[in-house]
Coordinates of C-alpha atoms in Angstrom, one line a residue:
X1 CA -11.4 -5.6 8.9
X2 CA -15.0 -5.9 8.1
X3 CA -16.1 -9.5 7.5
X4 CA -18.8 -10.4 4.9
X5 CA -19.5 -12.4 1.9
X6 CA -18.7 -10.8 -1.5
X7 CA -22.3 -11.0 -2.7
X8 CA -23.9 -10.8 0.7
X9 CA -22.7 -7.8 2.7
X10 CA -19.6 -6.7 0.8
X11 CA -21.2 -4.9 -2.1
X12 CA -23.9 -3.0 -0.1
X13 CA -21.3 -1.9 2.4
X14 CA -19.1 -0.7 -0.5
X15 CA -22.1 1.2 -1.9
X16 CA -22.6 2.8 1.5
X17 CA -18.9 3.8 1.7
X18 CA -19.2 5.5 -1.7
X19 CA -22.3 7.4 -0.7
X20 CA -20.5 8.6 2.5
X21 CA -17.4 9.5 0.4
X22 CA -19.5 11.5 -2.0
X23 CA -21.5 13.3 0.7
X24 CA -18.4 14.1 2.8
X25 CA -16.0 14.6 0.0
X26 CA -13.5 12.3 1.7
X27 CA -11.1 9.5 0.9
X28 CA -12.4 6.1 1.8
X29 CA -10.7 2.7 2.1
X30 CA -12.7 -0.4 3.0
X31 CA -11.1 -3.7 3.6
X32 CA -13.3 -6.7 3.3
X33 CA -12.4 -10.2 4.4
X34 CA -14.0 -12.8 2.1
X35 CA -14.0 -16.4 3.3
X36 CA -14.6 -19.4 1.0
X37 CA -14.3 -23.1 1.7
X38 CA -10.6 -23.2 0.7
X39 CA -9.2 -19.7 1.1
X40 CA -9.5 -16.3 2.7
X41 CA -9.2 -13.2 0.6
X42 CA -9.0 -9.4 1.3
X43 CA -10.8 -7.1 -1.1
X44 CA -9.8 -3.4 -0.9
X45 CA -12.2 -0.8 -2.2
X46 CA -11.0 2.8 -2.0
X47 CA -11.1 6.2 -3.7
X48 CA -7.9 7.6 -2.0
X49 CA -6.5 10.5 -3.9
X50 CA -2.9 9.8 -2.9
X51 CA -3.1 6.3 -4.2
X52 CA -4.4 6.5 -7.8
X53 CA -4.9 3.3 -9.8
X54 CA -1.5 3.5 -11.7
X55 CA 0.3 3.6 -8.3
X56 CA -1.7 0.8 -6.8
X57 CA -1.2 -1.3 -9.9
X58 CA 2.6 -0.8 -9.8
X59 CA 2.7 -1.5 -6.1
X60 CA 0.8 -4.7 -6.8
X61 CA 3.2 -5.7 -9.6
X62 CA 6.2 -5.2 -7.4
X63 CA 4.5 -7.2 -4.6
X64 CA 4.1 -10.1 -7.1
X65 CA 7.8 -9.8 -8.2
X66 CA 8.7 -10.2 -4.5
X67 CA 6.2 -13.1 -4.1
X68 CA 7.6 -14.9 -7.1
X69 CA 11.1 -14.5 -5.6
X70 CA 10.3 -16.1 -2.2
X71 CA 9.3 -13.0 -0.2
X72 CA 6.2 -13.7 1.9
X73 CA 3.8 -11.2 0.4
X74 CA 0.1 -11.7 -0.3
X75 CA -0.7 -13.1 -3.7
X76 CA -2.5 -10.5 -5.8
X77 CA -5.3 -11.4 -8.3
X78 CA -5.8 -10.0 -11.7
X79 CA -9.1 -8.8 -13.2
X80 CA -9.2 -7.5 -16.8
X81 CA -5.4 -8.0 -16.9
X82 CA -4.8 -5.6 -14.0
X83 CA -4.3 -6.0 -10.3
X84 CA -6.3 -2.8 -9.7
X85 CA -9.6 -2.1 -11.4
X86 CA -12.0 0.9 -11.4
X87 CA -15.6 0.4 -10.7
X88 CA -18.4 3.0 -10.3
X89 CA -20.3 2.6 -7.1
X90 CA -23.2 5.1 -6.7
X91 CA -21.4 7.4 -9.1
X92 CA -18.1 7.3 -7.2
X93 CA -15.1 5.9 -9.0
X94 CA -13.6 3.3 -6.7
X95 CA -10.5 1.2 -7.0
X96 CA -10.7 -2.5 -6.2
X97 CA -8.0 -5.0 -5.5
X98 CA -8.1 -8.6 -4.4
X99 CA -5.4 -10.6 -2.6
X100 CA -4.9 -13.6 -0.5
X101 CA -5.2 -13.1 3.3
X102 CA -1.8 -14.1 4.8
X103 CA -2.5 -13.5 8.5
X104 CA -3.4 -11.1 11.3
X105 CA -1.8 -7.7 11.7
X106 CA 1.2 -7.5 14.1
X107 CA 0.3 -7.3 17.7
X108 CA 3.8 -7.3 19.2
X109 CA 7.0 -5.7 18.0
X110 CA 9.9 -7.1 20.0
X111 CA 13.5 -8.0 19.3
X112 CA 12.5 -11.2 17.4
X113 CA 10.3 -9.1 15.1
X114 CA 13.1 -6.7 14.4
X115 CA 15.5 -9.5 13.5
X116 CA 12.8 -11.0 11.1
X117 CA 12.1 -7.6 9.7
X118 CA 15.7 -7.1 8.9
X119 CA 15.9 -10.4 7.1
X120 CA 12.8 -9.7 5.1
X121 CA 14.1 -6.2 4.2
X122 CA 17.4 -7.8 3.1
X123 CA 15.5 -10.2 0.8
X124 CA 13.4 -7.3 -0.6
X125 CA 16.6 -5.4 -1.3
X126 CA 18.2 -8.4 -3.0
X127 CA 15.2 -9.0 -5.2
X128 CA 14.8 -5.3 -6.1
X129 CA 18.5 -5.1 -7.1
X130 CA 18.0 -8.0 -9.5
X131 CA 14.6 -6.8 -10.8
X132 CA 14.8 -3.0 -11.0
X133 CA 11.3 -1.7 -10.8
X134 CA 10.2 1.9 -10.5
X135 CA 6.9 2.4 -8.7
X136 CA 6.9 6.2 -8.6
X137 CA 8.5 9.1 -6.9
X138 CA 8.2 9.4 -3.2
X139 CA 7.0 12.5 -1.4
X140 CA 10.6 13.1 -0.3
X141 CA 11.9 12.9 -3.9
X142 CA 9.1 15.4 -4.9
X143 CA 10.4 17.8 -2.3
X144 CA 14.0 17.4 -3.4
X145 CA 13.2 17.7 -7.1
X146 CA 11.1 20.8 -6.5
X147 CA 13.9 22.3 -4.4
X148 CA 11.8 22.4 -1.2
X149 CA 14.0 20.1 0.8
X150 CA 17.5 21.3 1.6
X151 CA 19.9 19.6 4.0
X152 CA 20.3 22.9 5.9
X153 CA 16.6 23.1 6.5
X154 CA 16.5 19.5 7.7
X155 CA 19.3 20.3 10.2
X156 CA 17.4 23.4 11.4
X157 CA 14.2 21.5 12.1
X158 CA 15.8 18.3 13.5
X159 CA 14.4 17.3 16.9
X160 CA 16.4 16.8 19.0
X161 CA 18.9 19.2 17.4
X162 CA 21.8 17.5 15.7
X163 CA 25.3 18.2 17.1
X164 CA 27.3 20.7 15.2
X165 CA 29.9 18.4 13.6
X166 CA 32.3 19.7 10.9
X167 CA 30.9 17.1 8.4
X168 CA 27.3 18.2 8.8

């Protein structure tokens, strides 16, 4: 994660990202750590085509539902009544989000982590069953709805091959 102050290095770096994105016609995502006297934040600036603003907004809304129900997720901040805003940087429309920094990325995945992951996943499932929230269709559901994914095809392409059981 790139470190810098919001007014100091953050904005010029974002402008440089936008210029590179425009020049190379690529998706860009920059994560900027912003440190104040009291808190540390993460600002995400991106133009990723697979993560349009409505999707990022819904993901953020669901994260806040989880947060409000005791699941340890980063607190998201609103701007103009949204968690995700658009901003033109050097002519490139970028999406911007801001959230609290809640710690380093994982460095070790052991048995303890898997137990904790299972507990968190259970809490997420519990909250989502009480607060139904549709974020969007997944890539898998797109394939199923467009009749591109069939169970027989999945079996054919499985590695290693699945045994030939009568129920399969």
